[in-house]
Amino acid sequence: MKIPQMRIGLLLVLSWGMLLGFSSCERINNNVDNHEDDLSDIVVVTTELSSMLEFADESSDQTTAKGTIAQFKLQLFSKEAKVIVIDSTYYDGDAVEFLVDFGPTNLPLKPSQKCVDGRFRGGKLRVILESHYIENTAKSHLLVDDQTGYVFGSENNPLRVDHLEIDIEREFKELLKYTIKKLEIDSRSLELDGSLTLEKIAGANTPGMIGDQYIMKGSGKVEMGEDDYLWEIGSPLKKKVEPGCGMIPVKGLLNLNIESLNRNVVVDFDPFENESCDRIVRITNAGKVTDLEIK
């Protein structure tokens, strides 16, 4: 009878050891910080950045060599959106300036503040044109400050842009260069800077962005809380500006490097390789693959 008892004892010891092992693995996994929330916020913010550039281009492209026009067309925007002209002419010796006003920023945002791409927006974008926008070497600026404010996202839980400063220069008819001096979202302790180029590959000969297709390239840095990220467009991001398809790129890769961990993260905007407007991105982070729907 001693042999069976020894076997039972040995089995109990092995079972207890295995349980301890499983418990340790579970604790380790729970303590791993994959920065998933930060990465999701960065993806959402970078997609909105491209939309803000579209709004600036769409409105600026409607100005003339004299200055602003009497009535701006805002099909790409929301029903609430309007343009408020601050300086209408170049003939007074300084820049043309106007605000793209998406309505109030208090929550919840109104149904009329839902834009064509399905995202809600409020607040104002300040656009400053130093010269006729369509000329080569023309310089302009896109700003958000304390006086204007800007919010975007879902109806009840949008993100607030507290500060934005972008310098814009047209290199060619179809090519724009953006220097992002600062994009700040205090609620997420997020600051982004860098440089971008936007090249229209369809629709360059028609005014504005509606119906256009373009690709973006660029790189920069994101500070979020105590972490720093380097961002780089690994494969050009392609966007189609049309109803239901303007929120996120339909193709391309965004590479993020978490500097403190020296870890590379890849965001794939076309995980199904069909350039669809499904708003699904695939994030590969530390061997884990996550599909995320952007809103």
GROMACS .gro file of C-alpha atoms in nm:
model
  295
    1MET     CA    1   0.000   0.000   0.000
    2LYS     CA    2   0.298   0.234   0.041
    3ILE     CA    3   0.368   0.253  -0.334
    4PRO     CA    4   0.020   0.382  -0.428
    5GLN     CA    5   0.043   0.638  -0.146
    6MET     CA    6   0.379   0.761  -0.276
    7ARG     CA    7   0.230   0.790  -0.626
    8ILE     CA    8  -0.065   0.988  -0.491
    9GLY     CA    9   0.169   1.217  -0.298
   10LEU     CA   10   0.385   1.271  -0.604
   11LEU     CA   11   0.080   1.353  -0.815
   12LEU     CA   12  -0.039   1.604  -0.556
   13VAL     CA   13   0.300   1.775  -0.551
   14LEU     CA   14   0.313   1.790  -0.931
   15SER     CA   15  -0.044   1.920  -0.950
   16TRP     CA   16   0.026   2.190  -0.693
   17GLY     CA   17   0.342   2.290  -0.879
   18MET     CA   18   0.153   2.318  -1.205
   19LEU     CA   19  -0.112   2.537  -1.041
   20LEU     CA   20   0.157   2.765  -0.903
   21GLY     CA   21   0.313   2.782  -1.248
   22PHE     CA   22  -0.016   2.876  -1.415
   23SER     CA   23  -0.083   3.140  -1.149
   24SER     CA   24   0.259   3.295  -1.206
   25CYS     CA   25   0.205   3.313  -1.584
   26GLU     CA   26  -0.133   3.477  -1.534
   27ARG     CA   27   0.014   3.742  -1.306
   28ILE     CA   28   0.297   3.812  -1.549
   29ASN     CA   29   0.053   3.853  -1.838
   30ASN     CA   30  -0.167   4.085  -1.635
   31ASN     CA   31   0.131   4.303  -1.553
   32VAL     CA   32   0.248   4.335  -1.915
   33ASP     CA   33   0.169   4.685  -2.043
   34ASN     CA   34   0.108   4.658  -2.415
   35HIS     CA   35   0.014   5.028  -2.435
   36GLU     CA   36  -0.308   4.929  -2.612
   37ASP     CA   37  -0.511   5.232  -2.497
   38ASP     CA   38  -0.231   5.470  -2.593
   39LEU     CA   39  -0.194   5.309  -2.934
   40SER     CA   40  -0.567   5.331  -3.000
   41ASP     CA   41  -0.567   5.701  -2.911
   42ILE     CA   42  -0.267   5.768  -3.134
   43VAL     CA   43  -0.439   5.597  -3.430
   44VAL     CA   44  -0.759   5.798  -3.375
   45VAL     CA   45  -0.569   6.126  -3.345
   46THR     CA   46  -0.357   6.067  -3.655
   47THR     CA   47  -0.666   5.985  -3.862
   48GLU     CA   48  -0.830   6.308  -3.746
   49LEU     CA   49  -0.516   6.501  -3.831
   50SER     CA   50  -0.554   6.402  -4.195
   51SER     CA   51  -0.921   6.507  -4.184
   52MET     CA   52  -0.829   6.851  -4.047
   53LEU     CA   53  -0.585   6.892  -4.335
   54GLU     CA   54  -0.867   6.801  -4.575
   55PHE     CA   55  -1.099   7.062  -4.424
   56ALA     CA   56  -0.829   7.327  -4.455
   57ASP     CA   57  -0.758   7.229  -4.817
   58GLU     CA   58  -1.125   7.211  -4.913
   59SER     CA   59  -1.199   7.563  -4.784
   60SER     CA   60  -0.866   7.722  -4.889
   61ASP     CA   61  -0.900   7.589  -5.243
   62GLN     CA   62  -1.217   7.794  -5.284
   63THR     CA   63  -1.040   8.127  -5.228
   64THR     CA   64  -0.917   8.340  -5.518
   65ALA     CA   65  -0.618   8.562  -5.594
   66LYS     CA   66  -0.820   8.848  -5.442
   67GLY     CA   67  -0.919   8.669  -5.121
   68THR     CA   68  -1.226   8.489  -4.984
   69ILE     CA   69  -1.549   8.426  -5.173
   70ALA     CA   70  -1.902   8.525  -5.077
   71GLN     CA   71  -2.024   8.172  -5.005
   72PHE     CA   72  -1.815   7.865  -4.926
   73LYS     CA   73  -1.935   7.517  -5.030
   74LEU     CA   74  -1.904   7.275  -4.741
   75GLN     CA   75  -2.043   6.944  -4.870
   76LEU     CA   76  -1.769   6.747  -4.695
   77PHE     CA   77  -1.848   6.904  -4.359
   78SER     CA   78  -2.149   6.885  -4.125
   79LYS     CA   79  -2.485   7.062  -4.150
   80GLU     CA   80  -2.370   7.282  -3.863
   81ALA     CA   81  -2.046   7.393  -4.031
   82LYS     CA   82  -1.989   7.743  -4.167
   83VAL     CA   83  -1.699   7.972  -4.254
   84ILE     CA   84  -1.645   8.294  -4.056
   85VAL     CA   85  -1.427   8.540  -4.248
   86ILE     CA   86  -1.184   8.750  -4.041
   87ASP     CA   87  -0.979   8.908  -4.323
   88SER     CA   88  -1.124   8.875  -4.671
   89THR     CA   89  -0.859   9.033  -4.893
   90TYR     CA   90  -0.486   9.041  -4.971
   91TYR     CA   91  -0.515   9.403  -5.086
   92ASP     CA   92  -0.485   9.538  -4.731
   93GLY     CA   93  -0.125   9.419  -4.721
   94ASP     CA   94  -0.160   9.115  -4.496
   95ALA     CA   95  -0.289   8.757  -4.502
   96VAL     CA   96  -0.639   8.629  -4.565
   97GLU     CA   97  -0.784   8.466  -4.253
   98PHE     CA   98  -1.101   8.272  -4.174
   99LEU     CA   99  -1.247   8.020  -3.929
  100VAL     CA  100  -1.405   7.689  -4.022
  101ASP     CA  101  -1.673   7.668  -3.753
  102PHE     CA  102  -1.819   7.324  -3.673
  103GLY     CA  103  -2.053   7.453  -3.402
  104PRO     CA  104  -2.052   7.439  -3.020
  105THR     CA  105  -1.812   7.217  -2.824
  106ASN     CA  106  -2.041   7.143  -2.528
  107LEU     CA  107  -2.158   6.783  -2.487
  108PRO     CA  108  -2.341   6.601  -2.617
  109LEU     CA  109  -2.267   6.720  -2.968
  110LYS     CA  110  -2.578   6.775  -3.178
  111PRO     CA  111  -2.685   6.535  -3.456
  112SER     CA  112  -2.629   6.821  -3.701
  113GLN     CA  113  -2.258   6.816  -3.605
  114LYS     CA  114  -2.210   6.472  -3.760
  115CYS     CA  115  -1.993   6.507  -4.070
  116VAL     CA  116  -2.016   6.315  -4.397
  117ASP     CA  117  -1.752   6.066  -4.278
  118GLY     CA  118  -1.962   5.975  -3.971
  119ARG     CA  119  -1.747   6.152  -3.712
  120PHE     CA  120  -1.886   6.430  -3.490
  121ARG     CA  121  -1.702   6.763  -3.471
  122GLY     CA  122  -1.731   7.095  -3.290
  123GLY     CA  123  -1.520   7.405  -3.245
  124LYS     CA  124  -1.318   7.605  -3.496
  125LEU     CA  125  -1.016   7.563  -3.723
  126ARG     CA  126  -0.829   7.886  -3.797
  127VAL     CA  127  -0.688   7.911  -4.151
  128ILE     CA  128  -0.437   8.180  -4.253
  129LEU     CA  129  -0.335   8.219  -4.619
  130GLU     CA  130  -0.026   8.430  -4.689
  131SER     CA  131  -0.092   8.430  -5.065
  132HIS     CA  132  -0.314   8.269  -5.328
  133TYR     CA  133  -0.348   7.909  -5.208
  134ILE     CA  134  -0.310   7.734  -5.545
  135GLU     CA  135   0.023   7.897  -5.638
  136ASN     CA  136   0.345   7.698  -5.612
  137THR     CA  137   0.542   7.795  -5.298
  138ALA     CA  138   0.220   7.941  -5.144
  139LYS     CA  139   0.233   7.932  -4.764
  140SER     CA  140  -0.054   7.895  -4.519
  141HIS     CA  141  -0.121   7.795  -4.161
  142LEU     CA  142  -0.374   7.582  -3.973
  143LEU     CA  143  -0.432   7.663  -3.606
  144VAL     CA  144  -0.638   7.570  -3.301
  145ASP     CA  145  -0.599   7.767  -2.979
  146ASP     CA  146  -0.780   7.847  -2.653
  147GLN     CA  147  -1.010   8.091  -2.830
  148THR     CA  148  -1.125   7.850  -3.099
  149GLY     CA  149  -1.116   7.500  -2.946
  150TYR     CA  150  -1.186   7.186  -3.147
  151VAL     CA  151  -1.345   6.852  -3.058
  152PHE     CA  152  -1.395   6.534  -3.261
  153GLY     CA  153  -1.504   6.175  -3.215
  154SER     CA  154  -1.824   6.014  -3.096
  155GLU     CA  155  -2.136   6.208  -3.006
  156ASN     CA  156  -2.096   6.181  -2.628
  157ASN     CA  157  -1.723   6.126  -2.584
  158PRO     CA  158  -1.515   6.333  -2.824
  159LEU     CA  159  -1.147   6.419  -2.787
  160ARG     CA  160  -1.055   6.785  -2.746
  161VAL     CA  161  -0.768   6.946  -2.934
  162ASP     CA  162  -0.627   7.219  -2.708
  163HIS     CA  163  -0.354   7.338  -2.941
  164LEU     CA  164  -0.267   7.287  -3.305
  165GLU     CA  165  -0.008   7.463  -3.516
  166ILE     CA  166   0.071   7.348  -3.870
  167ASP     CA  167   0.264   7.530  -4.142
  168ILE     CA  168   0.165   7.443  -4.499
  169GLU     CA  169   0.362   7.497  -4.820
  170ARG     CA  170   0.261   7.400  -5.171
  171GLU     CA  171   0.556   7.253  -5.359
  172PHE     CA  172   0.363   7.161  -5.674
  173LYS     CA  173   0.002   7.169  -5.786
  174GLU     CA  174  -0.059   6.818  -5.651
  175LEU     CA  175   0.194   6.819  -5.365
  176LEU     CA  176   0.158   6.985  -5.023
  177LYS     CA  177   0.412   6.984  -4.743
  178TYR     CA  178   0.302   7.007  -4.377
  179THR     CA  179   0.520   7.093  -4.078
  180ILE     CA  180   0.332   6.988  -3.766
  181LYS     CA  181   0.479   7.208  -3.495
  182LYS     CA  182   0.241   7.088  -3.226
  183LEU     CA  183  -0.082   6.896  -3.182
  184GLU     CA  184  -0.188   6.876  -2.818
  185ILE     CA  185  -0.470   6.685  -2.650
  186ASP     CA  186  -0.455   6.752  -2.276
  187SER     CA  187  -0.719   6.498  -2.176
  188ARG     CA  188  -0.488   6.224  -2.306
  189SER     CA  189  -0.163   6.404  -2.220
  190LEU     CA  190  -0.080   6.363  -2.588
  191GLU     CA  191   0.151   6.583  -2.794
  192LEU     CA  192   0.241   6.511  -3.157
  193ASP     CA  193   0.480   6.677  -3.400
  194GLY     CA  194   0.650   6.590  -3.727
  195SER     CA  195   0.631   6.646  -4.100
  196LEU     CA  196   0.399   6.518  -4.372
  197THR     CA  197   0.368   6.535  -4.747
  198LEU     CA  198   0.034   6.495  -4.920
  199GLU     CA  199   0.027   6.408  -5.288
  200LYS     CA  200  -0.298   6.397  -5.481
  201ILE     CA  201  -0.309   6.100  -5.715
  202ALA     CA  202  -0.663   6.168  -5.840
  203GLY     CA  203  -0.865   6.488  -5.856
  204ALA     CA  204  -0.576   6.736  -5.854
  205ASN     CA  205  -0.734   6.929  -6.143
  206THR     CA  206  -1.064   6.986  -5.962
  207PRO     CA  207  -1.110   7.231  -5.672
  208GLY     CA  208  -1.110   7.098  -5.317
  209MET     CA  209  -1.075   6.747  -5.178
  210ILE     CA  210  -1.414   6.591  -5.253
  211GLY     CA  211  -1.365   6.299  -5.491
  212ASP     CA  212  -0.988   6.316  -5.452
  213GLN     CA  213  -0.750   6.037  -5.370
  214TYR     CA  214  -0.413   6.108  -5.216
  215ILE     CA  215  -0.119   5.948  -5.042
  216MET     CA  216   0.067   6.066  -4.733
  217LYS     CA  217   0.425   6.015  -4.621
  218GLY     CA  218   0.598   6.143  -4.311
  219SER     CA  219   0.744   6.090  -3.966
  220GLY     CA  220   0.761   6.248  -3.623
  221LYS     CA  221   0.720   6.198  -3.251
  222VAL     CA  222   0.438   6.149  -3.002
  223GLU     CA  223   0.465   6.217  -2.629
  224MET     CA  224   0.191   6.050  -2.427
  225GLY     CA  225   0.207   6.053  -2.049
  226GLU     CA  226   0.548   5.922  -1.953
  227ASP     CA  227   0.605   5.743  -2.285
  228ASP     CA  228   0.758   5.863  -2.610
  229TYR     CA  229   0.674   5.714  -2.948
  230LEU     CA  230   0.842   5.765  -3.281
  231TRP     CA  231   0.598   5.748  -3.572
  232GLU     CA  232   0.674   5.688  -3.936
  233ILE     CA  233   0.457   5.606  -4.236
  234GLY     CA  234   0.618   5.281  -4.343
  235SER     CA  235   0.406   5.238  -4.654
  236PRO     CA  236   0.225   5.544  -4.798
  237LEU     CA  237  -0.121   5.598  -4.650
  238LYS     CA  238  -0.387   5.622  -4.919
  239LYS     CA  239  -0.714   5.807  -4.863
  240LYS     CA  240  -1.031   5.837  -5.067
  241VAL     CA  241  -1.230   6.153  -4.991
  242GLU     CA  242  -1.590   6.052  -5.050
  243PRO     CA  243  -1.903   6.007  -4.835
  244GLY     CA  244  -1.855   5.726  -4.585
  245CYS     CA  245  -1.490   5.680  -4.676
  246GLY     CA  246  -1.309   5.992  -4.560
  247MET     CA  247  -1.228   5.913  -4.199
  248ILE     CA  248  -0.931   5.678  -4.227
  249PRO     CA  249  -0.685   5.566  -4.495
  250VAL     CA  250  -0.785   5.262  -4.700
  251LYS     CA  251  -0.428   5.142  -4.739
  252GLY     CA  252  -0.083   5.181  -4.587
  253LEU     CA  253   0.125   5.113  -4.276
  254LEU     CA  254   0.196   5.334  -3.975
  255ASN     CA  255   0.500   5.227  -3.773
  256LEU     CA  256   0.524   5.324  -3.406
  257ASN     CA  257   0.832   5.268  -3.191
  258ILE     CA  258   0.787   5.270  -2.812
  259GLU     CA  259   1.121   5.420  -2.716
  260SER     CA  260   1.128   5.303  -2.353
  261LEU     CA  261   1.081   4.943  -2.465
  262ASN     CA  262   1.253   4.971  -2.804
  263ARG     CA  263   0.946   4.793  -2.939
  264ASN     CA  264   0.806   4.836  -3.289
  265VAL     CA  265   0.430   4.841  -3.344
  266VAL     CA  266   0.270   4.822  -3.689
  267VAL     CA  267  -0.074   4.964  -3.775
  268ASP     CA  268  -0.211   4.818  -4.100
  269PHE     CA  269  -0.494   5.024  -4.253
  270ASP     CA  270  -0.577   4.754  -4.509
  271PRO     CA  271  -0.565   4.423  -4.319
  272PHE     CA  272  -0.795   4.250  -4.568
  273GLU     CA  273  -0.607   4.386  -4.873
  274ASN     CA  274  -0.917   4.523  -5.045
  275GLU     CA  275  -0.890   4.902  -4.985
  276SER     CA  276  -1.239   4.900  -4.836
  277CYS     CA  277  -1.389   5.179  -4.625
  278ASP     CA  278  -1.464   4.947  -4.332
  279ARG     CA  279  -1.268   5.157  -4.075
  280ILE     CA  280  -1.086   4.846  -3.954
  281VAL     CA  281  -0.715   4.865  -3.873
  282ARG     CA  282  -0.491   4.582  -3.755
  283ILE     CA  283  -0.238   4.652  -3.481
  284THR     CA  284   0.056   4.415  -3.436
  285ASN     CA  285   0.217   4.476  -3.098
  286ALA     CA  286   0.458   4.245  -2.913
  287GLY     CA  287   0.337   3.948  -3.116
  288LYS     CA  288  -0.029   4.023  -3.043
  289VAL     CA  289  -0.260   4.106  -3.335
  290THR     CA  290  -0.568   4.318  -3.265
  291ASP     CA  291  -0.832   4.441  -3.511
  292LEU     CA  292  -0.973   4.780  -3.415
  293GLU     CA  293  -1.268   4.972  -3.555
  294ILE     CA  294  -1.196   5.345  -3.572
  295LYS     CA  295  -1.481   5.579  -3.472
   0.00000   0.00000   0.00000
